[in-house]
Amino acid sequence: MSEPEWRDANRANWDERVGVHLGPRGYTLADLRAGQGGLCAIEEAELPPVAGKRVLHLQCHFGADTLRLAQRGATVVGLDFSAPAIAAARALADELGLADRARFIEADVYDTPQAVPLPHGFDLVFVTWGALCWLPDIPRWASVVAAMLRAGGQLYLAEGHPTAYVLDDEIPTAEGRPGFFAPYFVRDPIPNDDTRDYMDPEARLVHSRTYNWIHPLGELVTTLIASGLTLDWLHEHDSVTWRMFECLTRDAQGLYRWPDKPWLPLSFSLLATRRGA
């Protein structure tokens, strides 16, 4: 499979999701419009203060979290490969009066050093929730992160746990839990033809073919260290921000958990600091 095939398929899928996620059953933006944008409970507990910092938000979608960071006093650049997403992000920034604090760039994440004119200058790179599974080359991604951080700058990453990505509702167990879908150490892209959207249960996507990758946690952490970052901490969570599996239940904080026992981690987060000059 050629590289443009997976990228073009994934971009078409995400281009289509923009309209769905801005629709009546999509993301709730009332907090943003009220000037009180809140992040998820995991991020609220862990993210360092961002006021006065230069932040780069990679794979920002239509920029909701980018603008939440701007509302907290950061100067933020949001980057995404979807033209409709970036157009929506710019319109939302204008609507909220945040265009002076939040700038949006349409580019592939691997082209960030060429697309964003502040290499080695960001205080924080922010990457969250369903970003890495769309990327085939984690060492290349880690080198991008390192290239964009100043010495002492930090990466905050919060993601679905790779051990959970081996499961899928399409192959249920006898107990009704998701069953094994892909090997943890698989290196090949995993094609998927799911017409559903994780936000809007009524939506049916036309551009349903996507390609994902599983990146083992040890490989990810080791790659970040090799790219010039020092791991400050790594947390594993028995909750995640979206209904990853149908059996998950929503808690009072808006996170999704196993209904009975914490069978395995659903997400992880880490903070890592750029070493040296």
PDB file of C-alpha atoms in Angstrom:
ATOM      1  CA  MET A   1       0.000   0.000   0.000  1.00  0.00           C
ATOM      2  CA  SER A   2       1.449   3.365  -0.992  1.00  0.00           C
ATOM      3  CA  GLU A   3       1.698   6.129   1.584  1.00  0.00           C
ATOM      4  CA  PRO A   4      -0.795   8.443  -0.176  1.00  0.00           C
ATOM      5  CA  GLU A   5      -3.448   5.711  -0.052  1.00  0.00           C
ATOM      6  CA  TRP A   6      -3.625   5.543   3.731  1.00  0.00           C
ATOM      7  CA  ARG A   7      -3.222   9.279   4.152  1.00  0.00           C
ATOM      8  CA  ASP A   8      -5.849  10.154   1.569  1.00  0.00           C
ATOM      9  CA  ALA A   9      -8.336   7.676   3.044  1.00  0.00           C
ATOM     10  CA  ASN A  10      -7.809   8.939   6.587  1.00  0.00           C
ATOM     11  CA  ARG A  11      -8.034  12.569   5.496  1.00  0.00           C
ATOM     12  CA  ALA A  12     -11.312  11.980   3.647  1.00  0.00           C
ATOM     13  CA  ASN A  13     -12.709  10.318   6.759  1.00  0.00           C
ATOM     14  CA  TRP A  14     -11.700  13.219   9.003  1.00  0.00           C
ATOM     15  CA  ASP A  15     -12.850  15.829   6.500  1.00  0.00           C
ATOM     16  CA  GLU A  16     -16.300  14.258   6.689  1.00  0.00           C
ATOM     17  CA  ARG A  17     -16.276  14.069  10.487  1.00  0.00           C
ATOM     18  CA  VAL A  18     -15.878  17.841  10.819  1.00  0.00           C
ATOM     19  CA  GLY A  19     -19.492  18.472   9.800  1.00  0.00           C
ATOM     20  CA  VAL A  20     -20.690  15.647  12.035  1.00  0.00           C
ATOM     21  CA  HIS A  21     -18.773  16.927  15.059  1.00  0.00           C
ATOM     22  CA  LEU A  22     -20.050  20.470  14.591  1.00  0.00           C
ATOM     23  CA  GLY A  23     -23.616  19.224  14.166  1.00  0.00           C
ATOM     24  CA  PRO A  24     -26.413  18.972  16.740  1.00  0.00           C
ATOM     25  CA  ARG A  25     -25.158  15.653  18.153  1.00  0.00           C
ATOM     26  CA  GLY A  26     -21.477  16.557  17.971  1.00  0.00           C
ATOM     27  CA  TYR A  27     -19.196  18.278  20.430  1.00  0.00           C
ATOM     28  CA  THR A  28     -20.682  20.643  23.007  1.00  0.00           C
ATOM     29  CA  LEU A  29     -19.047  24.059  22.662  1.00  0.00           C
ATOM     30  CA  ALA A  30     -21.161  25.950  25.187  1.00  0.00           C
ATOM     31  CA  ASP A  31     -18.244  26.188  27.630  1.00  0.00           C
ATOM     32  CA  LEU A  32     -16.009  27.692  24.970  1.00  0.00           C
ATOM     33  CA  ARG A  33     -18.614  30.225  23.948  1.00  0.00           C
ATOM     34  CA  ALA A  34     -19.088  31.152  27.609  1.00  0.00           C
ATOM     35  CA  GLY A  35     -15.344  31.776  27.943  1.00  0.00           C
ATOM     36  CA  GLN A  36     -14.906  28.905  30.382  1.00  0.00           C
ATOM     37  CA  GLY A  37     -13.505  26.111  28.244  1.00  0.00           C
ATOM     38  CA  GLY A  38     -12.818  22.983  30.266  1.00  0.00           C
ATOM     39  CA  LEU A  39     -10.605  20.040  29.366  1.00  0.00           C
ATOM     40  CA  CYS A  40     -11.395  16.450  30.341  1.00  0.00           C
ATOM     41  CA  ALA A  41     -10.936  15.342  33.943  1.00  0.00           C
ATOM     42  CA  ILE A  42      -7.654  13.548  33.208  1.00  0.00           C
ATOM     43  CA  GLU A  43      -6.115  16.627  31.595  1.00  0.00           C
ATOM     44  CA  GLU A  44      -7.446  18.956  34.273  1.00  0.00           C
ATOM     45  CA  ALA A  45      -5.659  16.887  36.935  1.00  0.00           C
ATOM     46  CA  GLU A  46      -2.336  16.612  35.097  1.00  0.00           C
ATOM     47  CA  LEU A  47      -1.685  19.393  32.599  1.00  0.00           C
ATOM     48  CA  PRO A  48       0.864  21.974  33.782  1.00  0.00           C
ATOM     49  CA  PRO A  49      -0.272  25.623  33.788  1.00  0.00           C
ATOM     50  CA  VAL A  50      -0.214  27.095  30.273  1.00  0.00           C
ATOM     51  CA  ALA A  51      -0.716  30.818  30.922  1.00  0.00           C
ATOM     52  CA  GLY A  52       1.996  32.789  29.148  1.00  0.00           C
ATOM     53  CA  LYS A  53       3.347  29.707  27.354  1.00  0.00           C
ATOM     54  CA  ARG A  54       3.805  29.029  23.646  1.00  0.00           C
ATOM     55  CA  VAL A  55       1.882  25.830  22.901  1.00  0.00           C
ATOM     56  CA  LEU A  56       1.791  23.658  19.790  1.00  0.00           C
ATOM     57  CA  HIS A  57      -1.314  21.459  19.479  1.00  0.00           C
ATOM     58  CA  LEU A  58      -0.688  18.674  16.958  1.00  0.00           C
ATOM     59  CA  GLN A  59      -3.639  16.975  15.206  1.00  0.00           C
ATOM     60  CA  CYS A  60      -5.973  19.596  16.635  1.00  0.00           C
ATOM     61  CA  HIS A  61      -9.114  18.660  14.601  1.00  0.00           C
ATOM     62  CA  PHE A  62     -11.381  21.754  14.523  1.00  0.00           C
ATOM     63  CA  GLY A  63      -9.486  23.364  17.372  1.00  0.00           C
ATOM     64  CA  ALA A  64     -11.807  23.148  20.381  1.00  0.00           C
ATOM     65  CA  ASP A  65      -9.045  22.187  22.827  1.00  0.00           C
ATOM     66  CA  THR A  66      -6.620  24.574  21.111  1.00  0.00           C
ATOM     67  CA  LEU A  67      -9.010  27.405  21.918  1.00  0.00           C
ATOM     68  CA  ARG A  68      -9.509  26.154  25.476  1.00  0.00           C
ATOM     69  CA  LEU A  69      -5.749  26.475  25.968  1.00  0.00           C
ATOM     70  CA  ALA A  70      -5.865  29.977  24.485  1.00  0.00           C
ATOM     71  CA  GLN A  71      -8.631  30.904  26.931  1.00  0.00           C
ATOM     72  CA  ARG A  72      -6.221  29.921  29.724  1.00  0.00           C
ATOM     73  CA  GLY A  73      -3.664  32.460  28.562  1.00  0.00           C
ATOM     74  CA  ALA A  74      -1.495  30.423  26.197  1.00  0.00           C
ATOM     75  CA  THR A  75      -0.422  31.500  22.728  1.00  0.00           C
ATOM     76  CA  VAL A  76      -1.310  28.445  20.681  1.00  0.00           C
ATOM     77  CA  VAL A  77      -0.667  27.074  17.204  1.00  0.00           C
ATOM     78  CA  GLY A  78      -3.052  24.299  16.143  1.00  0.00           C
ATOM     79  CA  LEU A  79      -2.084  22.018  13.263  1.00  0.00           C
ATOM     80  CA  ASP A  80      -4.198  19.481  11.382  1.00  0.00           C
ATOM     81  CA  PHE A  81      -4.165  17.877   7.927  1.00  0.00           C
ATOM     82  CA  SER A  82      -7.895  18.440   7.283  1.00  0.00           C
ATOM     83  CA  ALA A  83      -8.744  21.606   5.358  1.00  0.00           C
ATOM     84  CA  PRO A  84     -12.382  21.678   6.600  1.00  0.00           C
ATOM     85  CA  ALA A  85     -11.166  21.241  10.183  1.00  0.00           C
ATOM     86  CA  ILE A  86      -8.724  24.138   9.930  1.00  0.00           C
ATOM     87  CA  ALA A  87     -11.348  26.339   8.261  1.00  0.00           C
ATOM     88  CA  ALA A  88     -13.782  25.572  11.094  1.00  0.00           C
ATOM     89  CA  ALA A  89     -11.075  26.236  13.708  1.00  0.00           C
ATOM     90  CA  ARG A  90     -10.262  29.645  12.234  1.00  0.00           C
ATOM     91  CA  ALA A  91     -13.946  30.573  12.097  1.00  0.00           C
ATOM     92  CA  LEU A  92     -14.415  29.510  15.715  1.00  0.00           C
ATOM     93  CA  ALA A  93     -11.354  31.502  16.813  1.00  0.00           C
ATOM     94  CA  ASP A  94     -12.771  34.594  15.087  1.00  0.00           C
ATOM     95  CA  GLU A  95     -16.180  34.048  16.696  1.00  0.00           C
ATOM     96  CA  LEU A  96     -14.638  33.785  20.169  1.00  0.00           C
ATOM     97  CA  GLY A  97     -12.267  36.712  19.710  1.00  0.00           C
ATOM     98  CA  LEU A  98      -9.223  34.457  20.109  1.00  0.00           C
ATOM     99  CA  ALA A  99      -7.602  34.844  16.696  1.00  0.00           C
ATOM    100  CA  ASP A 100      -4.777  36.864  18.271  1.00  0.00           C
ATOM    101  CA  ARG A 101      -3.932  33.979  20.632  1.00  0.00           C
ATOM    102  CA  ALA A 102      -4.709  30.940  18.473  1.00  0.00           C
ATOM    103  CA  ARG A 103      -3.383  30.413  14.946  1.00  0.00           C
ATOM    104  CA  PHE A 104      -4.257  27.398  12.815  1.00  0.00           C
ATOM    105  CA  ILE A 105      -2.140  25.742  10.125  1.00  0.00           C
ATOM    106  CA  GLU A 106      -3.198  23.092   7.619  1.00  0.00           C
ATOM    107  CA  ALA A 107      -0.367  20.567   7.289  1.00  0.00           C
ATOM    108  CA  ASP A 108       0.521  16.926   7.772  1.00  0.00           C
ATOM    109  CA  VAL A 109       1.929  16.320  11.231  1.00  0.00           C
ATOM    110  CA  TYR A 110       5.179  15.010   9.759  1.00  0.00           C
ATOM    111  CA  ASP A 111       5.653  18.339   7.938  1.00  0.00           C
ATOM    112  CA  THR A 112       5.320  20.410  11.117  1.00  0.00           C
ATOM    113  CA  PRO A 113       8.933  21.724  11.232  1.00  0.00           C
ATOM    114  CA  GLN A 114       8.513  23.156   7.733  1.00  0.00           C
ATOM    115  CA  ALA A 115       4.947  24.402   8.226  1.00  0.00           C
ATOM    116  CA  VAL A 116       5.275  26.065  11.649  1.00  0.00           C
ATOM    117  CA  PRO A 117       7.796  28.925  11.811  1.00  0.00           C
ATOM    118  CA  LEU A 118       8.934  28.394  15.403  1.00  0.00           C
ATOM    119  CA  PRO A 119      11.250  25.356  15.511  1.00  0.00           C
ATOM    120  CA  HIS A 120      12.881  24.738  18.909  1.00  0.00           C
ATOM    121  CA  GLY A 121      10.660  27.454  20.324  1.00  0.00           C
ATOM    122  CA  PHE A 122       7.577  25.949  21.976  1.00  0.00           C
ATOM    123  CA  ASP A 123       7.180  25.560  25.709  1.00  0.00           C
ATOM    124  CA  LEU A 124       4.639  22.757  25.347  1.00  0.00           C
ATOM    125  CA  VAL A 125       3.567  20.302  22.659  1.00  0.00           C
ATOM    126  CA  PHE A 126       0.033  19.085  23.361  1.00  0.00           C
ATOM    127  CA  VAL A 127      -1.238  15.814  21.809  1.00  0.00           C
ATOM    128  CA  THR A 128      -4.411  14.109  23.012  1.00  0.00           C
ATOM    129  CA  TRP A 129      -7.000  11.412  22.364  1.00  0.00           C
ATOM    130  CA  GLY A 130      -6.926   9.313  19.237  1.00  0.00           C
ATOM    131  CA  ALA A 131      -3.963  10.949  17.527  1.00  0.00           C
ATOM    132  CA  LEU A 132      -1.126   8.404  17.400  1.00  0.00           C
ATOM    133  CA  CYS A 133      -3.164   5.513  16.027  1.00  0.00           C
ATOM    134  CA  TRP A 134      -3.440   7.410  12.706  1.00  0.00           C
ATOM    135  CA  LEU A 135       0.342   7.641  12.287  1.00  0.00           C
ATOM    136  CA  PRO A 136       2.539   4.856  10.854  1.00  0.00           C
ATOM    137  CA  ASP A 137       5.944   6.154  11.980  1.00  0.00           C
ATOM    138  CA  ILE A 138       6.344   6.937  15.689  1.00  0.00           C
ATOM    139  CA  PRO A 139      10.122   7.634  15.581  1.00  0.00           C
ATOM    140  CA  ARG A 140       9.456  10.270  12.917  1.00  0.00           C
ATOM    141  CA  TRP A 141       6.628  11.732  15.036  1.00  0.00           C
ATOM    142  CA  ALA A 142       8.871  11.846  18.115  1.00  0.00           C
ATOM    143  CA  SER A 143      11.562  13.669  16.152  1.00  0.00           C
ATOM    144  CA  VAL A 144       8.952  16.261  15.128  1.00  0.00           C
ATOM    145  CA  VAL A 145       7.970  16.783  18.776  1.00  0.00           C
ATOM    146  CA  ALA A 146      11.608  17.173  19.824  1.00  0.00           C
ATOM    147  CA  ALA A 147      12.323  19.575  16.968  1.00  0.00           C
ATOM    148  CA  MET A 148       9.491  21.895  18.001  1.00  0.00           C
ATOM    149  CA  LEU A 149      10.358  22.107  21.712  1.00  0.00           C
ATOM    150  CA  ARG A 150      12.826  24.485  23.285  1.00  0.00           C
ATOM    151  CA  ALA A 151      15.314  23.020  25.742  1.00  0.00           C
ATOM    152  CA  GLY A 152      13.262  22.403  28.875  1.00  0.00           C
ATOM    153  CA  GLY A 153      10.003  22.456  26.909  1.00  0.00           C
ATOM    154  CA  GLN A 154       7.556  19.642  27.552  1.00  0.00           C
ATOM    155  CA  LEU A 155       5.339  17.172  25.734  1.00  0.00           C
ATOM    156  CA  TYR A 156       1.962  16.394  27.270  1.00  0.00           C
ATOM    157  CA  LEU A 157       0.431  13.307  25.684  1.00  0.00           C
ATOM    158  CA  ALA A 158      -2.888  11.693  26.646  1.00  0.00           C
ATOM    159  CA  GLU A 159      -4.030   8.766  24.517  1.00  0.00           C
ATOM    160  CA  GLY A 160      -6.056   5.627  24.198  1.00  0.00           C
ATOM    161  CA  HIS A 161      -4.023   2.743  25.610  1.00  0.00           C
ATOM    162  CA  PRO A 162      -2.482   0.466  22.963  1.00  0.00           C
ATOM    163  CA  THR A 163      -3.532  -2.631  24.901  1.00  0.00           C
ATOM    164  CA  ALA A 164      -7.156  -1.540  24.482  1.00  0.00           C
ATOM    165  CA  TYR A 165      -6.676  -1.078  20.742  1.00  0.00           C
ATOM    166  CA  VAL A 166      -6.230  -4.836  20.303  1.00  0.00           C
ATOM    167  CA  LEU A 167      -9.954  -5.232  21.180  1.00  0.00           C
ATOM    168  CA  ASP A 168     -13.051  -4.414  19.147  1.00  0.00           C
ATOM    169  CA  ASP A 169     -16.828  -4.677  19.506  1.00  0.00           C
ATOM    170  CA  GLU A 170     -17.044  -6.400  16.121  1.00  0.00           C
ATOM    171  CA  ILE A 171     -15.647  -9.560  17.748  1.00  0.00           C
ATOM    172  CA  PRO A 172     -17.525  -9.792  21.075  1.00  0.00           C
ATOM    173  CA  THR A 173     -16.835 -12.336  23.796  1.00  0.00           C
ATOM    174  CA  ALA A 174     -19.554 -14.556  25.262  1.00  0.00           C
ATOM    175  CA  GLU A 175     -19.825 -12.080  28.159  1.00  0.00           C
ATOM    176  CA  GLY A 176     -20.523  -9.212  25.777  1.00  0.00           C
ATOM    177  CA  ARG A 177     -17.156  -7.533  26.159  1.00  0.00           C
ATOM    178  CA  PRO A 178     -15.044  -6.625  23.111  1.00  0.00           C
ATOM    179  CA  GLY A 179     -12.908  -9.446  21.790  1.00  0.00           C
ATOM    180  CA  PHE A 180      -9.420  -9.656  20.298  1.00  0.00           C
ATOM    181  CA  PHE A 181      -9.178  -7.731  17.044  1.00  0.00           C
ATOM    182  CA  ALA A 182      -5.468  -7.287  16.283  1.00  0.00           C
ATOM    183  CA  PRO A 183      -2.134  -8.420  17.778  1.00  0.00           C
ATOM    184  CA  TYR A 184      -0.451  -5.955  20.118  1.00  0.00           C
ATOM    185  CA  PHE A 185       2.846  -6.130  18.226  1.00  0.00           C
ATOM    186  CA  VAL A 186       1.419  -5.976  14.705  1.00  0.00           C
ATOM    187  CA  ARG A 187       3.434  -3.667  12.465  1.00  0.00           C
ATOM    188  CA  ASP A 188       1.144  -3.543   9.451  1.00  0.00           C
ATOM    189  CA  PRO A 189      -1.616  -0.957   9.039  1.00  0.00           C
ATOM    190  CA  ILE A 190      -5.024  -2.136  10.217  1.00  0.00           C
ATOM    191  CA  PRO A 191      -7.759  -1.340   7.672  1.00  0.00           C
ATOM    192  CA  ASN A 192     -11.231  -0.580   8.966  1.00  0.00           C
ATOM    193  CA  ASP A 193     -14.554   0.043   7.224  1.00  0.00           C
ATOM    194  CA  ASP A 194     -16.652   1.376  10.078  1.00  0.00           C
ATOM    195  CA  THR A 195     -19.362   3.845   9.026  1.00  0.00           C
ATOM    196  CA  ARG A 196     -20.080   4.895  12.636  1.00  0.00           C
ATOM    197  CA  ASP A 197     -18.846   8.038  14.350  1.00  0.00           C
ATOM    198  CA  TYR A 198     -17.699   8.037  17.972  1.00  0.00           C
ATOM    199  CA  MET A 199     -19.611  11.249  18.796  1.00  0.00           C
ATOM    200  CA  ASP A 200     -22.869  10.970  16.863  1.00  0.00           C
ATOM    201  CA  PRO A 201     -24.490   7.509  17.049  1.00  0.00           C
ATOM    202  CA  GLU A 202     -26.901   8.410  14.240  1.00  0.00           C
ATOM    203  CA  ALA A 203     -24.248   9.490  11.746  1.00  0.00           C
ATOM    204  CA  ARG A 204     -23.192   7.175   8.933  1.00  0.00           C
ATOM    205  CA  LEU A 205     -19.932   8.070   7.244  1.00  0.00           C
ATOM    206  CA  VAL A 206     -19.539   7.756   3.491  1.00  0.00           C
ATOM    207  CA  HIS A 207     -15.729   7.767   3.655  1.00  0.00           C
ATOM    208  CA  SER A 208     -15.598   4.816   6.041  1.00  0.00           C
ATOM    209  CA  ARG A 209     -12.286   3.208   5.012  1.00  0.00           C
ATOM    210  CA  THR A 210      -9.476   4.126   7.407  1.00  0.00           C
ATOM    211  CA  TYR A 211      -6.044   2.797   8.345  1.00  0.00           C
ATOM    212  CA  ASN A 212      -4.719   2.655  11.910  1.00  0.00           C
ATOM    213  CA  TRP A 213      -1.597   1.465  13.688  1.00  0.00           C
ATOM    214  CA  ILE A 214      -0.954   0.039  17.164  1.00  0.00           C
ATOM    215  CA  HIS A 215       2.138   1.489  18.863  1.00  0.00           C
ATOM    216  CA  PRO A 216       3.261  -0.492  21.946  1.00  0.00           C
ATOM    217  CA  LEU A 217       3.748   1.662  25.014  1.00  0.00           C
ATOM    218  CA  GLY A 218       7.348   0.583  25.590  1.00  0.00           C
ATOM    219  CA  GLU A 219       8.286   1.429  22.021  1.00  0.00           C
ATOM    220  CA  LEU A 220       6.667   4.853  22.299  1.00  0.00           C
ATOM    221  CA  VAL A 221       8.437   5.790  25.539  1.00  0.00           C
ATOM    222  CA  THR A 222      11.803   4.480  24.353  1.00  0.00           C
ATOM    223  CA  THR A 223      11.460   6.419  21.100  1.00  0.00           C
ATOM    224  CA  LEU A 224      10.728   9.661  22.943  1.00  0.00           C
ATOM    225  CA  ILE A 225      13.813   9.159  25.127  1.00  0.00           C
ATOM    226  CA  ALA A 226      15.956   8.429  22.067  1.00  0.00           C
ATOM    227  CA  SER A 227      14.651  11.619  20.433  1.00  0.00           C
ATOM    228  CA  GLY A 228      15.990  13.804  23.245  1.00  0.00           C
ATOM    229  CA  LEU A 229      13.200  13.833  25.827  1.00  0.00           C
ATOM    230  CA  THR A 230      13.291  12.735  29.457  1.00  0.00           C
ATOM    231  CA  LEU A 231      10.208  11.030  30.859  1.00  0.00           C
ATOM    232  CA  ASP A 232       8.867  12.910  33.890  1.00  0.00           C
ATOM    233  CA  TRP A 233       5.956  10.560  34.566  1.00  0.00           C
ATOM    234  CA  LEU A 234       3.688   7.992  32.935  1.00  0.00           C
ATOM    235  CA  HIS A 235       0.138   7.305  34.154  1.00  0.00           C
ATOM    236  CA  GLU A 236      -2.244   4.535  33.092  1.00  0.00           C
ATOM    237  CA  HIS A 237      -5.986   5.060  33.490  1.00  0.00           C
ATOM    238  CA  ASP A 238      -8.997   2.755  33.715  1.00  0.00           C
ATOM    239  CA  SER A 239     -11.055   5.398  31.896  1.00  0.00           C
ATOM    240  CA  VAL A 240     -11.037   7.166  28.537  1.00  0.00           C
ATOM    241  CA  THR A 241     -12.740  10.228  27.081  1.00  0.00           C
ATOM    242  CA  TRP A 242     -14.937   8.512  24.489  1.00  0.00           C
ATOM    243  CA  ARG A 243     -17.033   5.346  24.378  1.00  0.00           C
ATOM    244  CA  MET A 244     -14.254   3.186  23.033  1.00  0.00           C
ATOM    245  CA  PHE A 245     -16.423   0.084  23.506  1.00  0.00           C
ATOM    246  CA  GLU A 246     -20.191  -0.234  23.722  1.00  0.00           C
ATOM    247  CA  CYS A 247     -20.070  -1.848  27.176  1.00  0.00           C
ATOM    248  CA  LEU A 248     -18.314   1.125  28.796  1.00  0.00           C
ATOM    249  CA  THR A 249     -20.327   3.310  31.158  1.00  0.00           C
ATOM    250  CA  ARG A 250     -20.060   7.082  31.592  1.00  0.00           C
ATOM    251  CA  ASP A 251     -19.109   8.324  35.045  1.00  0.00           C
ATOM    252  CA  ALA A 252     -19.881  11.597  36.816  1.00  0.00           C
ATOM    253  CA  GLN A 253     -16.770  13.232  35.316  1.00  0.00           C
ATOM    254  CA  GLY A 254     -17.785  12.371  31.761  1.00  0.00           C
ATOM    255  CA  LEU A 255     -15.199   9.592  31.376  1.00  0.00           C
ATOM    256  CA  TYR A 256     -15.975   6.066  30.155  1.00  0.00           C
ATOM    257  CA  ARG A 257     -15.087   3.030  32.282  1.00  0.00           C
ATOM    258  CA  TRP A 258     -15.536  -0.731  32.381  1.00  0.00           C
ATOM    259  CA  PRO A 259     -18.965  -1.448  33.918  1.00  0.00           C
ATOM    260  CA  ASP A 260     -17.823  -3.986  36.510  1.00  0.00           C
ATOM    261  CA  LYS A 261     -14.051  -4.334  36.918  1.00  0.00           C
ATOM    262  CA  PRO A 262     -11.097  -2.375  35.501  1.00  0.00           C
ATOM    263  CA  TRP A 263     -10.109  -5.223  33.189  1.00  0.00           C
ATOM    264  CA  LEU A 264      -7.255  -3.388  31.523  1.00  0.00           C
ATOM    265  CA  PRO A 265      -6.139   0.221  31.028  1.00  0.00           C
ATOM    266  CA  LEU A 266      -8.183   2.261  28.590  1.00  0.00           C
ATOM    267  CA  SER A 267      -5.839   5.233  28.340  1.00  0.00           C
ATOM    268  CA  PHE A 268      -2.475   6.573  29.399  1.00  0.00           C
ATOM    269  CA  SER A 269      -0.823   9.953  29.751  1.00  0.00           C
ATOM    270  CA  LEU A 270       2.735  11.174  30.090  1.00  0.00           C
ATOM    271  CA  LEU A 271       4.831  14.272  30.516  1.00  0.00           C
ATOM    272  CA  ALA A 272       8.290  14.431  28.979  1.00  0.00           C
ATOM    273  CA  THR A 273      10.870  17.239  28.943  1.00  0.00           C
ATOM    274  CA  ARG A 274      13.245  18.183  26.109  1.00  0.00           C
ATOM    275  CA  ARG A 275      16.862  17.754  27.168  1.00  0.00           C
ATOM    276  CA  GLY A 276      19.783  20.023  26.376  1.00  0.00           C
ATOM    277  CA  ALA A 277      20.121  22.781  23.790  1.00  0.00           C
TER     278      ALA A 277
END
